[in-house]
Coordinates of C-alpha atoms in Angstrom, one line a residue:
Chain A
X1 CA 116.2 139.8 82.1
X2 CA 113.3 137.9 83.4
X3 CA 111.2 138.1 80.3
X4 CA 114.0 137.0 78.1
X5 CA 114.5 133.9 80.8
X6 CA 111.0 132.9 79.8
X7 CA 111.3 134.0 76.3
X8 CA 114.2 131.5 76.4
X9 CA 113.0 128.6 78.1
X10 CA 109.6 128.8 75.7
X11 CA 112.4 128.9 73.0
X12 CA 113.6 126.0 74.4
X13 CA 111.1 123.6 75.1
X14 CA 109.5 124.7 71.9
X15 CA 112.9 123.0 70.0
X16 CA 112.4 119.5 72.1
X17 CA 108.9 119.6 70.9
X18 CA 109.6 119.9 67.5
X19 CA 112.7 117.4 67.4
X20 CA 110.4 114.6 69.4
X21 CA 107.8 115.1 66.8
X22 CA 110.6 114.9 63.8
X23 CA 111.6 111.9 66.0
X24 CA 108.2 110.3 66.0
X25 CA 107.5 110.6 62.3
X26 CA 110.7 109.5 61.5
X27 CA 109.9 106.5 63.4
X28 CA 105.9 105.5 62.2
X29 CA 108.2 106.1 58.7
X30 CA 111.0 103.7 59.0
X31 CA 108.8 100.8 61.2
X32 CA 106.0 100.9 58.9
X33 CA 103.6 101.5 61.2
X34 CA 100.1 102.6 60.9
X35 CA 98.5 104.9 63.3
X36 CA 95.0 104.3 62.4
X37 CA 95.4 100.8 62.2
X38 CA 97.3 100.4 65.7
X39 CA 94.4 102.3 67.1
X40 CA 91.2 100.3 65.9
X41 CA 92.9 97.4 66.4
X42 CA 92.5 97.5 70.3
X43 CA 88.4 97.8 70.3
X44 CA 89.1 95.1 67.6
X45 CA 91.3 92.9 69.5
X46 CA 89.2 93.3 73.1
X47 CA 86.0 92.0 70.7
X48 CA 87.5 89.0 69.8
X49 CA 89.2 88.3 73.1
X50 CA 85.8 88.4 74.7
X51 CA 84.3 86.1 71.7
X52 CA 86.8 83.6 71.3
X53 CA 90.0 84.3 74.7
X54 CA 88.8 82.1 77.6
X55 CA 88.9 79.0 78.7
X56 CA 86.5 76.7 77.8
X57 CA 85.4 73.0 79.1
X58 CA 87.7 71.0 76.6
X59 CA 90.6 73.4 77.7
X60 CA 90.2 72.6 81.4
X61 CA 91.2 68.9 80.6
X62 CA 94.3 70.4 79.5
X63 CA 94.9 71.9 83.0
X64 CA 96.7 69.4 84.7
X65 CA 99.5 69.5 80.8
X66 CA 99.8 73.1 81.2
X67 CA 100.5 72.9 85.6
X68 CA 103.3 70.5 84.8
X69 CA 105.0 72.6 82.6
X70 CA 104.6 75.6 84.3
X71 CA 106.0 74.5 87.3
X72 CA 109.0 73.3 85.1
X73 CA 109.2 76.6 84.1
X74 CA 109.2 78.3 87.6
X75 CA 111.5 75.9 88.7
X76 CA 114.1 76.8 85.9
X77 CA 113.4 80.4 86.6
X78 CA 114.2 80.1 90.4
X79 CA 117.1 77.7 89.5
X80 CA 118.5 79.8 87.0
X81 CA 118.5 83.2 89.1
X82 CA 119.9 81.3 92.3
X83 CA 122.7 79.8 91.1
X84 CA 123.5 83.4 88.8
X85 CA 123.0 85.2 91.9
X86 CA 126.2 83.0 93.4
X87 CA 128.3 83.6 90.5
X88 CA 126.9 87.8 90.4
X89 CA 127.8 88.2 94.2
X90 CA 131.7 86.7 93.3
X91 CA 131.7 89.1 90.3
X92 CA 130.0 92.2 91.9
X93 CA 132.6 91.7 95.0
X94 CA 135.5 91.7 92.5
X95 CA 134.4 94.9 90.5
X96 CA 132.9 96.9 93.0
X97 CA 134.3 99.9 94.0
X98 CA 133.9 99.6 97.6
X99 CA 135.4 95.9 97.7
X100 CA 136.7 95.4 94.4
X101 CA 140.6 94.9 94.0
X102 CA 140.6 97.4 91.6
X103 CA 142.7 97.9 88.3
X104 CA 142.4 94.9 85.9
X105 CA 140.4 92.7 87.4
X106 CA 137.7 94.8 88.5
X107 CA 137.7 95.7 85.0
X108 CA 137.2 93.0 83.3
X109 CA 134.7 91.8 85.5
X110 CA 132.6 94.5 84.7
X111 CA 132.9 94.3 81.5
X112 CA 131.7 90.2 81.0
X113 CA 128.6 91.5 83.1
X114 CA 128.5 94.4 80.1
X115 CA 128.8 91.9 77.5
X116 CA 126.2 88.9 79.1
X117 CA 123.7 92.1 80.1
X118 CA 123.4 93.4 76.4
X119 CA 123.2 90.5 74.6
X120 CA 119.4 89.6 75.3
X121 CA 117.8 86.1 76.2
X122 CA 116.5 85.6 72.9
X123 CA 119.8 85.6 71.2
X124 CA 121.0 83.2 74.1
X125 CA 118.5 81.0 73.5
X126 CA 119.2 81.2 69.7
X127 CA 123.1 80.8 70.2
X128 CA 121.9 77.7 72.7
X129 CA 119.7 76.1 70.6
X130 CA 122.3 75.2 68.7
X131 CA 124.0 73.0 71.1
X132 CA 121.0 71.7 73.6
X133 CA 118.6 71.4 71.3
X134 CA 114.8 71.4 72.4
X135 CA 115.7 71.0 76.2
X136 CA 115.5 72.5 79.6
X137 CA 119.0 73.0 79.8
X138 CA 118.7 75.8 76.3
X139 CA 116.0 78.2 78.8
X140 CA 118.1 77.5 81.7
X141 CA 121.5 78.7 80.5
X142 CA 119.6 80.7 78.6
X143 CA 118.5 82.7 81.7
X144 CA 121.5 82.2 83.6
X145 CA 123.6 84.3 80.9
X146 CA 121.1 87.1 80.9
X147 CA 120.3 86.7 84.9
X148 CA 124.2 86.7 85.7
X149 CA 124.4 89.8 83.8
X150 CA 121.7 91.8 85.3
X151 CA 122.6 90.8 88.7
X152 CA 125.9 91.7 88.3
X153 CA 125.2 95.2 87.8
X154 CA 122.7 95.7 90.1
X155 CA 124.5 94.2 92.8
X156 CA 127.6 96.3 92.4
X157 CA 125.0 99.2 93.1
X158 CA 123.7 97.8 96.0
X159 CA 127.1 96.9 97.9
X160 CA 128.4 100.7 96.8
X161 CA 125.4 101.9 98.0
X162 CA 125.3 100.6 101.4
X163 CA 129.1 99.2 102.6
X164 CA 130.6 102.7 102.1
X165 CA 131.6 103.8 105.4
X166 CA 131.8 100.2 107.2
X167 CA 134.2 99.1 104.9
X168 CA 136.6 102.0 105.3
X169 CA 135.9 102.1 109.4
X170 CA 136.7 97.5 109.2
X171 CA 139.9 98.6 106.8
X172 CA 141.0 101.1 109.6
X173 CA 140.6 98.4 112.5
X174 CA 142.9 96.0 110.4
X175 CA 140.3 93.7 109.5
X176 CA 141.5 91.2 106.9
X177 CA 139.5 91.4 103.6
X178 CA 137.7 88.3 103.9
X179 CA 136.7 89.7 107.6
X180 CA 135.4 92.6 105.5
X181 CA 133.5 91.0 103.2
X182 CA 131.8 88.6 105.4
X183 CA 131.2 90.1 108.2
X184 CA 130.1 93.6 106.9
X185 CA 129.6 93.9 103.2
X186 CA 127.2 91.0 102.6
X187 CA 125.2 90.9 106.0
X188 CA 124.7 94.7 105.4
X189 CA 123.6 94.1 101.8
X190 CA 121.8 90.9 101.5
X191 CA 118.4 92.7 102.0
X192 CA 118.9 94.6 99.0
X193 CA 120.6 91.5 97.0
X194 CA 118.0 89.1 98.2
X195 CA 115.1 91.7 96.9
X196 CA 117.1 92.0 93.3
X197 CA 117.1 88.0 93.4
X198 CA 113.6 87.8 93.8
X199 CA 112.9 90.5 91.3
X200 CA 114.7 88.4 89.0
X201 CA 112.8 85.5 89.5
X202 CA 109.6 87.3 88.4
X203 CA 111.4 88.6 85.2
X204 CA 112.7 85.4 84.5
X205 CA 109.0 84.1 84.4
X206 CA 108.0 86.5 82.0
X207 CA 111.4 85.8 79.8
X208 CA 111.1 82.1 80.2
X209 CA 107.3 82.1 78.3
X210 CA 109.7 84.7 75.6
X211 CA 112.3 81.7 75.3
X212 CA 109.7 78.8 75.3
X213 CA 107.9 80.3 72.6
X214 CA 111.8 80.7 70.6
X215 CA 113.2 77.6 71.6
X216 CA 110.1 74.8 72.2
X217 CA 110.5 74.1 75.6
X218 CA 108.5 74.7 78.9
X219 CA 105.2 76.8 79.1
X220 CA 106.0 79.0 76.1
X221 CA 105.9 75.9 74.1
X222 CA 102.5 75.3 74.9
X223 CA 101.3 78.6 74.0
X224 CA 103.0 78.6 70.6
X225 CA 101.4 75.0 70.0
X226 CA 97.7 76.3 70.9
X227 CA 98.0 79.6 69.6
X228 CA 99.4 78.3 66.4
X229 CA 96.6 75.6 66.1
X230 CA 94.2 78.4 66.7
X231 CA 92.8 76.6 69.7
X232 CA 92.5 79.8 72.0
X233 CA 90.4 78.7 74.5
X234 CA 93.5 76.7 75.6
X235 CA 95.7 79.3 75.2
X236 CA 94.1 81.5 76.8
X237 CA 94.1 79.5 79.7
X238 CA 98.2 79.2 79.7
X239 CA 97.9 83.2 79.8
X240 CA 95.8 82.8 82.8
X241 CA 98.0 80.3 84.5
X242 CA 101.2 82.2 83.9
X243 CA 99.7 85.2 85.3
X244 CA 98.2 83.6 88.6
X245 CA 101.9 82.6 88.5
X246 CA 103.6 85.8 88.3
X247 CA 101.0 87.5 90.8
X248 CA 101.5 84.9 93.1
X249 CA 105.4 85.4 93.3
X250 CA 105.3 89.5 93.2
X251 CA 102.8 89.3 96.1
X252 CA 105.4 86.5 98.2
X253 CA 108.3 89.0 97.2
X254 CA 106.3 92.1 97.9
X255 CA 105.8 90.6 101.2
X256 CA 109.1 89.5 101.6
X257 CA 111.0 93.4 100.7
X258 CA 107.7 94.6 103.0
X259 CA 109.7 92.9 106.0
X260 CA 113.3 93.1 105.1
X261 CA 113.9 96.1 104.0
Chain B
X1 CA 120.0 95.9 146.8
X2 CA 123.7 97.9 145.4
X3 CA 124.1 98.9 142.2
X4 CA 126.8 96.3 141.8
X5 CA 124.3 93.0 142.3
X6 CA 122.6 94.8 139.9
X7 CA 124.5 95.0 138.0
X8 CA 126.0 91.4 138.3
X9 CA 122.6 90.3 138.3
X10 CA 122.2 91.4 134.9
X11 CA 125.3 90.1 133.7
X12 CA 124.8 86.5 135.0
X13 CA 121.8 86.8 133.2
X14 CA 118.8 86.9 135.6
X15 CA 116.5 89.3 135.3
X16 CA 116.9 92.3 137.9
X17 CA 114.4 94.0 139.9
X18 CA 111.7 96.6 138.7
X19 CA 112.2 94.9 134.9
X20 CA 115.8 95.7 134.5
X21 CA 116.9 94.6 130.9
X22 CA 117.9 90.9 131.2
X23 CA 120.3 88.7 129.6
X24 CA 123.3 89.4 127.7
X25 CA 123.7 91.9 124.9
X26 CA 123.4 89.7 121.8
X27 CA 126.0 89.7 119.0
X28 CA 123.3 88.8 116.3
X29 CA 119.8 90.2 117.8
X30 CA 117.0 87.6 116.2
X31 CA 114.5 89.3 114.4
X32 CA 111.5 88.8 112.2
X33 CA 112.9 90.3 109.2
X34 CA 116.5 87.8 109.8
X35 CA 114.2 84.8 109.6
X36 CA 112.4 86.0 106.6
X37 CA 115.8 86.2 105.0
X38 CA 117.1 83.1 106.0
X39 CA 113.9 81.2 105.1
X40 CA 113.7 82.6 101.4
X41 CA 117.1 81.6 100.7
X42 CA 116.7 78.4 101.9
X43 CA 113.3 78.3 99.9
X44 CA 115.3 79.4 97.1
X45 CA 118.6 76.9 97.2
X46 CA 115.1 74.1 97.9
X47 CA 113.5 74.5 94.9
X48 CA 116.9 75.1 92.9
X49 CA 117.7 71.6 93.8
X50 CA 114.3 69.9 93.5
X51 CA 114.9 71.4 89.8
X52 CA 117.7 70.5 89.0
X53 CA 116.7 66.8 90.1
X54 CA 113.4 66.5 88.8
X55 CA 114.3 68.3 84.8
X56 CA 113.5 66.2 82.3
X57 CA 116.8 66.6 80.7
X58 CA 116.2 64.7 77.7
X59 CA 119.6 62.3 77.4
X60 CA 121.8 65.6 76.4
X61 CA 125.1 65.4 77.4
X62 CA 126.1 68.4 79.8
X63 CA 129.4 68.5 79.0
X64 CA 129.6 67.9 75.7
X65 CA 127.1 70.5 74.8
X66 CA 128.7 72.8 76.9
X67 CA 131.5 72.5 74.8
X68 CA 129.6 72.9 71.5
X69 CA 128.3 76.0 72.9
X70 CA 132.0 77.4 73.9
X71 CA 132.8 76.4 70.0
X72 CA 129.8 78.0 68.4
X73 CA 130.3 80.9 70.5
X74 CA 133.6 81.4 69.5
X75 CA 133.0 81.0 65.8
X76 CA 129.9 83.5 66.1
X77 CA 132.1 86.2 67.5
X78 CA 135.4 85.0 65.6
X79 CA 134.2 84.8 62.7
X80 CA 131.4 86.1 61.6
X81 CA 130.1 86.9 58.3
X82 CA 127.6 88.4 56.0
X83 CA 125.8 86.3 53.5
X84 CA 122.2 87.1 53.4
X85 CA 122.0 90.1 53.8
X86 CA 124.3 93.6 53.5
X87 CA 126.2 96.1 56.0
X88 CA 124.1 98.5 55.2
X89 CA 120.6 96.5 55.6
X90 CA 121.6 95.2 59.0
X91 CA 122.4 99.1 60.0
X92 CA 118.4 99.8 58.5
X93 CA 117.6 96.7 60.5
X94 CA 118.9 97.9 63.6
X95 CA 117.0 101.4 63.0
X96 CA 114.0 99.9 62.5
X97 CA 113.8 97.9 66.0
X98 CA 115.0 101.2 67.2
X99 CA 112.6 103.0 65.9
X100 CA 110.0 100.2 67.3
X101 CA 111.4 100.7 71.3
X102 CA 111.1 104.6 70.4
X103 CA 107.1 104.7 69.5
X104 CA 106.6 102.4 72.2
X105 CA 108.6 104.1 74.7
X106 CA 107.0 107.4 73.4
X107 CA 103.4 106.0 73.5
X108 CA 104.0 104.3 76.5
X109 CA 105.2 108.1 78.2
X110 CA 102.5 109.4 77.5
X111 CA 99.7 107.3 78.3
X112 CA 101.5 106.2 81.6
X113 CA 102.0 110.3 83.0
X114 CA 98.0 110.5 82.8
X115 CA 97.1 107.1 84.3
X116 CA 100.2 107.6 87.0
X117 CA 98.3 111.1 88.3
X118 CA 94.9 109.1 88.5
X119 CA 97.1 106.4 90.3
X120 CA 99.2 108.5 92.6
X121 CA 97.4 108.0 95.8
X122 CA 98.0 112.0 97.0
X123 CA 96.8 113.2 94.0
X124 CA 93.9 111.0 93.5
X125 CA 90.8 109.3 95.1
X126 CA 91.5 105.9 97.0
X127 CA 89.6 104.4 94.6
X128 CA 90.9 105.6 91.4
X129 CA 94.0 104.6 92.3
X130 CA 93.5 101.0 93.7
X131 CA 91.6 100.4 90.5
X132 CA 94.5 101.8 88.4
X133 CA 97.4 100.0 90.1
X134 CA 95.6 96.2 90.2
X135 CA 94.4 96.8 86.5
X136 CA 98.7 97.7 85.9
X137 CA 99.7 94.8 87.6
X138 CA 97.7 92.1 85.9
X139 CA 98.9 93.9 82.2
X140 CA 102.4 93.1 84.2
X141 CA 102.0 90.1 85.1
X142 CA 101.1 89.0 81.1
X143 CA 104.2 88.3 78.7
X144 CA 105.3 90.8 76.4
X145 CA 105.5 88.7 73.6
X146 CA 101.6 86.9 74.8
X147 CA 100.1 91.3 74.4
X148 CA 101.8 90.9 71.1
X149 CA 100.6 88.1 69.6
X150 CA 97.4 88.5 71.1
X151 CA 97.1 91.7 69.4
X152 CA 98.4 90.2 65.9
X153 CA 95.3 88.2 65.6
X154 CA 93.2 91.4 65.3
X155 CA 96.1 93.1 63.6
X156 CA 98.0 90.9 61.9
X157 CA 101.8 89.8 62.3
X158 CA 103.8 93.0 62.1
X159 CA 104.9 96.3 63.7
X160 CA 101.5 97.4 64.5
X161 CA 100.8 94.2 66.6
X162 CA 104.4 94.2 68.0
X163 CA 104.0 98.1 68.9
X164 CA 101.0 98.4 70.4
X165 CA 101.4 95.2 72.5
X166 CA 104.8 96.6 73.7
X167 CA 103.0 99.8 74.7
X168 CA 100.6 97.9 77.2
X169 CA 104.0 96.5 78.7
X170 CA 105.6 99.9 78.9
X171 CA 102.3 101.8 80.3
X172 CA 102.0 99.4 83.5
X173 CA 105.9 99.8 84.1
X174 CA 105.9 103.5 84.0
X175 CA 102.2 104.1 85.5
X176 CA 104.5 101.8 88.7
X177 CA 107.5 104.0 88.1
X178 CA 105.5 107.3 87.5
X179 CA 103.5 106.9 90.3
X180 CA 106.0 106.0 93.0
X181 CA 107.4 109.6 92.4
X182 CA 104.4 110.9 92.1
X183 CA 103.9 110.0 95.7
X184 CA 107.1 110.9 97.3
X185 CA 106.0 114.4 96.5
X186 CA 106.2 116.3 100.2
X187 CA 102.4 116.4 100.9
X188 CA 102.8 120.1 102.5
X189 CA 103.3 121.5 99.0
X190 CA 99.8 119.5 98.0
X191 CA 98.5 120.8 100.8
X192 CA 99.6 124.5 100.2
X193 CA 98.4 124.8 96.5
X194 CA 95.2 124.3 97.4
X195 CA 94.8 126.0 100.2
X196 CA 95.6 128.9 98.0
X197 CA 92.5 127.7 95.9
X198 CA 94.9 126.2 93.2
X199 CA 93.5 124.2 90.5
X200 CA 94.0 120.1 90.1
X201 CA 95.6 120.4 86.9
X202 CA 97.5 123.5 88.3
X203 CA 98.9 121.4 91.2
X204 CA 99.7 118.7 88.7
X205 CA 101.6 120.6 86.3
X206 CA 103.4 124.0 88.6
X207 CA 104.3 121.7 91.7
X208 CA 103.5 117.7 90.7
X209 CA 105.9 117.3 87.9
X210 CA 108.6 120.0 87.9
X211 CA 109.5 118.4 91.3
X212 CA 109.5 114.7 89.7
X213 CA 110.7 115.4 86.5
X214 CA 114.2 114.3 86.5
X215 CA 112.8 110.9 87.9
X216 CA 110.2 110.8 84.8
X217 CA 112.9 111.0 82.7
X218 CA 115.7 108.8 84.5
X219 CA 112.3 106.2 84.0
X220 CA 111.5 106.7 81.0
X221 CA 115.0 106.0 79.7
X222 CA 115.6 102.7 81.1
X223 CA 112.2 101.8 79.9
X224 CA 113.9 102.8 76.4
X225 CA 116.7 100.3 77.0
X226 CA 114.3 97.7 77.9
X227 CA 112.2 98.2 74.9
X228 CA 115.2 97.9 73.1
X229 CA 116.1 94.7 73.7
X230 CA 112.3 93.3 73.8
X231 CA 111.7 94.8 70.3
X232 CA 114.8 92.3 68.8
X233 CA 113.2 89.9 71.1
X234 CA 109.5 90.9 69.4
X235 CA 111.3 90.5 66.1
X236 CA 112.4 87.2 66.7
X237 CA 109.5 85.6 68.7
X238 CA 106.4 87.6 66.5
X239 CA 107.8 88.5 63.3
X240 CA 107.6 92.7 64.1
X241 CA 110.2 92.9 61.7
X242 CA 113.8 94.7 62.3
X243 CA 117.5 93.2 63.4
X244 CA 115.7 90.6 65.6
X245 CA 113.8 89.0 62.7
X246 CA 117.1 88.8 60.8
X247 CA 118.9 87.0 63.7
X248 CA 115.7 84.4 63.7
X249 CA 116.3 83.4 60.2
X250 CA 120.1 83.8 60.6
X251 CA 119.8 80.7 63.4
X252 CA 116.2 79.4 62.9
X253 CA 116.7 79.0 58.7
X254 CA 119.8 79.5 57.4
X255 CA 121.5 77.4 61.2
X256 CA 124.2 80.2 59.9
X257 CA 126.2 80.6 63.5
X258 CA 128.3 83.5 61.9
X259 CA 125.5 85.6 60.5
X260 CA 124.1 85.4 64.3
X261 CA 127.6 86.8 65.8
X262 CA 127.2 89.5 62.8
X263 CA 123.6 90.3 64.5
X264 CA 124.8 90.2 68.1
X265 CA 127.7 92.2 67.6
X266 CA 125.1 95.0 66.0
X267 CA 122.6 94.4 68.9
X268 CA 125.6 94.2 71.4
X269 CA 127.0 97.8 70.1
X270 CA 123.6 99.6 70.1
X271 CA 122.5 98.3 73.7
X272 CA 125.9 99.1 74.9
X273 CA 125.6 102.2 73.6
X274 CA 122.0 103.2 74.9
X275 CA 123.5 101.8 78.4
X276 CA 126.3 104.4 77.8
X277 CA 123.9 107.2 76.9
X278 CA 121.7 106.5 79.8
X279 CA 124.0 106.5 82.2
X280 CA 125.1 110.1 80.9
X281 CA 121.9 111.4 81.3
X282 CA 120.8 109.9 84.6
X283 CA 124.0 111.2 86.3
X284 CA 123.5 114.6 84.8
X285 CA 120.2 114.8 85.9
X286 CA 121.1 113.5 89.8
X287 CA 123.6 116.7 89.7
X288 CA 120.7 119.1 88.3
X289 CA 119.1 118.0 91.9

């Protein structure tokens, strides 16, 4: 008994070995990729990034360019998450299981969150461009569709998680169901919501370079112009900007989930 | 003095003798972490306005190009179309970026369990560790698509650049993840394994990772679905090839709005699906525990 337990679990994990390694060359196959080369090239690429990746004087003049569009890309960022986050609470309410009114329309409001989730911010920005043009508004809605469908999701979580039992005890003292949800569900999860907002923010930091460089707007824009001019020393100073950027907010919401939570 | 002016006492609201409790039970006790709540969201609704007001909006018409969006959306998914390229390519399309988030993820795994064990702070030296987690942060803090096309200069446009510099993203996401559950390891069991004169590596792999390893892989999935969607994103932003690049010259070259609904309804029904199959797994896993 025991030592055909063992005998089966080598047997086993011996099969997921061999099928992830089936997997693996099946992938290097079908994306054309070459091992050898993807290995040298990072020696290779940490070479030239020390020769040629920093700032340099002439880039510094371009400092005060690059500020101004970086904060016009932070600003969509927090913009876009704050007012998806209004429109995710409404929608996480409606489907939730805890607070949701259940059949249809808890249904269907989980399934537009499905739908804006999956399709990513680069197709957004695509479908946008179409319409906006080279504008703010393209990254903004942009990351609204994408935020709003995140959010969604993981707000339904939270509320589940945490209004349980409150909500059933309110229900049983005849609270009305606007009672409910103000007065228990959302003081009782807005720590949780507020540190998925703010999470967002940073990711829509990091998407909004993704969109700038698709679209031609914002910080991304710049990057694409520099890098594509082959003027690194500037670029690499927009990577150093948009990273004092995104350390700067995780360490404010770091602090901020450090208290609340 | 009676119990009852005590009592009273307290209720009027003036403090009692010997440092009796004073004042009224509050309905909504203030505390630090209320402010802190209240002040981000006003921070948050502040600079959502003072965007809004200062965006150079560039003479667009909201309305109208709302409305152009509503119409291009609905032709995209109405009607779409093939024209430049087959069924059957888009499906090898879709495999490839597939293929793309599945080296990544895989490399990523890997590289992430060793770096997460030097980074675990109960199974590693302070130092180690602190070295470890800021170098992962600042690899988080850059871009995706910046790793990638940094890398491309050395390696050239393609899937090489766009999967190695996804791999830098993943490690620093799952070294976080891997690390986290690395640490909520009971630190008796540590403690135990080597009293008995158990090895490092013997701790690591009979106690260390049997104990975390539904959360390894509950990580390592959503890091799949991730790379999913940022390997169409890579195809579209740093040419690595696959369904992303297609939707790029769909809407970047061709301005073929029905091609793109073709691409997004492929993307749409593989991310749904690798939602679906996440889901699966994760929940089967939480009932293993």
């Amino acid at each position: 008994m025991q030592a055909n337990f063992f005998a089966r679990k080598r047997r086993n994990s011996f099969i997921y070995y061999v099928l992830l390694i089936l997997a693996t060359v099946a992938a290097i196959t079908i994306t054309d990729y070459n091992v050898v080369k993807g290995f040298t090239s990072i020696p290779k690429a940490a070479e030239w990034a020390f020769q040629n990746f920093y700032p340099n004087e002439k880039a510094m003049k371009k400092l005060p360019a690059i500020m101004d569009s970086l904060i016009e890309t932070v600003l969509v960022s927090i913009a876009a998450t704050t007012v998806a986050s209004i429109f995710a609470l409404l929608f996480a309410i409606l489907g939730s299981n805890t607070t949701g009114v259940g059949g249809v329309v808890s249904l269907i409001s989980r399934s537009i969150a499905t739908l804006f989730r999956n399709i990513d911010v680069a197709a957004w920005s695509m479908i946008l461009l179409f319409s906006f043009g080279q504008s703010v508004m393209t990254g903004y809605f942009a990351l609204f569709f994408g935020s709003f469908g995140f959010l969604t999701r993981a707000f339904i979580e939270s509320i589940d998680e945490v209004s349980n039992s409150s909500v059933e005890a309110l229900r049983a003292t005849g609270a009305s169901y606007f009672s409910i949800i103000f007065q228990s569900v959302i003081p009782s999860s807005i720590p949780q919501l507020l540190s998925w907002i703010l999470f967002m923010v940073e990711t829509n930091i990091r998407q909004a370079t993704l969109i700038g460089i698709l679209t031609g707007t914002g910080i991304g824009f710049l990057f694409s112009l520099y890098y594509k001019s082959l003027n690194y020393s500037s670029a690499s100073l927009v990577v150093l900007v948009i990273v004092a950027a995104i350390m700067l907010i995780e360490a404010i919401s770091n602090y901020v989930r450090r208290v609340i939570l | 003095m009676e119990l009852h002016e005590i009592a009273k006492k307290t209720i009027d609201g003036t403090r009692g003798p010997k440092g009796f409790p004073d004042k009224h039970i509050k309905a909504k006790p203030f505390s630090h972490a209320a402010l802190v709540i209240q002040l981000t969201l006003g921070m948050l609704a502040a600079l959502s306005i003072y965007g809004f007001a200062t965006f150079d909006y560039k003479n667009i018409n909201l309305l109208d190009s709302i409305q152009s969006t509503a119409v291009t959306i609905k032709t995209m998914f109405l009607e779409p179309h093939l024209k430049h390229f087959t069924f059957g390519e888009a499906l090898m399309q879709v495999i490839i970026t597939l293929g793309l988030a599945f080296l990544t993820t895989l490399f990523g795994a890997v590289i992430a369990l060793f770096l997460a064990l030097l980074a675990a702070r109960n199974l590693s030296t302070g130092t180690a560790s602190i070295i470890i987690k800021a170098g992962v942060t600042f690899i988080r803090a850059v871009p995706t698509v910046l790793w990638v096309l940094i890398f491309a200069v050395a390696a050239g446009l393609g899937s090489v650049a766009a999967v190695i510099g996804m791999t830098f993203h993943s490690v620093s996401y799952l070294v976080k993840a891997y690390s986290e559950s690395f640490e909520e390891l009971d630190k008796g069991v540590i403690e135990a394994l080597k009293a008995s004169g158990a090895t490092w590596w013997q701790i690591v792999f009979q106690a260390v990772i049997p104990s975390s390893v539904t959360y390894l892989i509950s990580w390592t999935f959503t890091r799949f679905e991730i790379n999913f969607a940022v390997a169409v994103a890579m195809g579209a932003a740093a040419g690595a090839g696959g369904i992303g690049f297609d939707m790029f010259m769909a809407s970047g070259f061709y301005y073929d709005v029905r091609e793109v609904g073709v691409v997004t309804y492929f993307i749409l029904f593989f991310a749904v699906l690798l939602e679906i199959l996440a889901t699966r797994i994760k929940k089967k896993l939480r009932a293993k525990v």
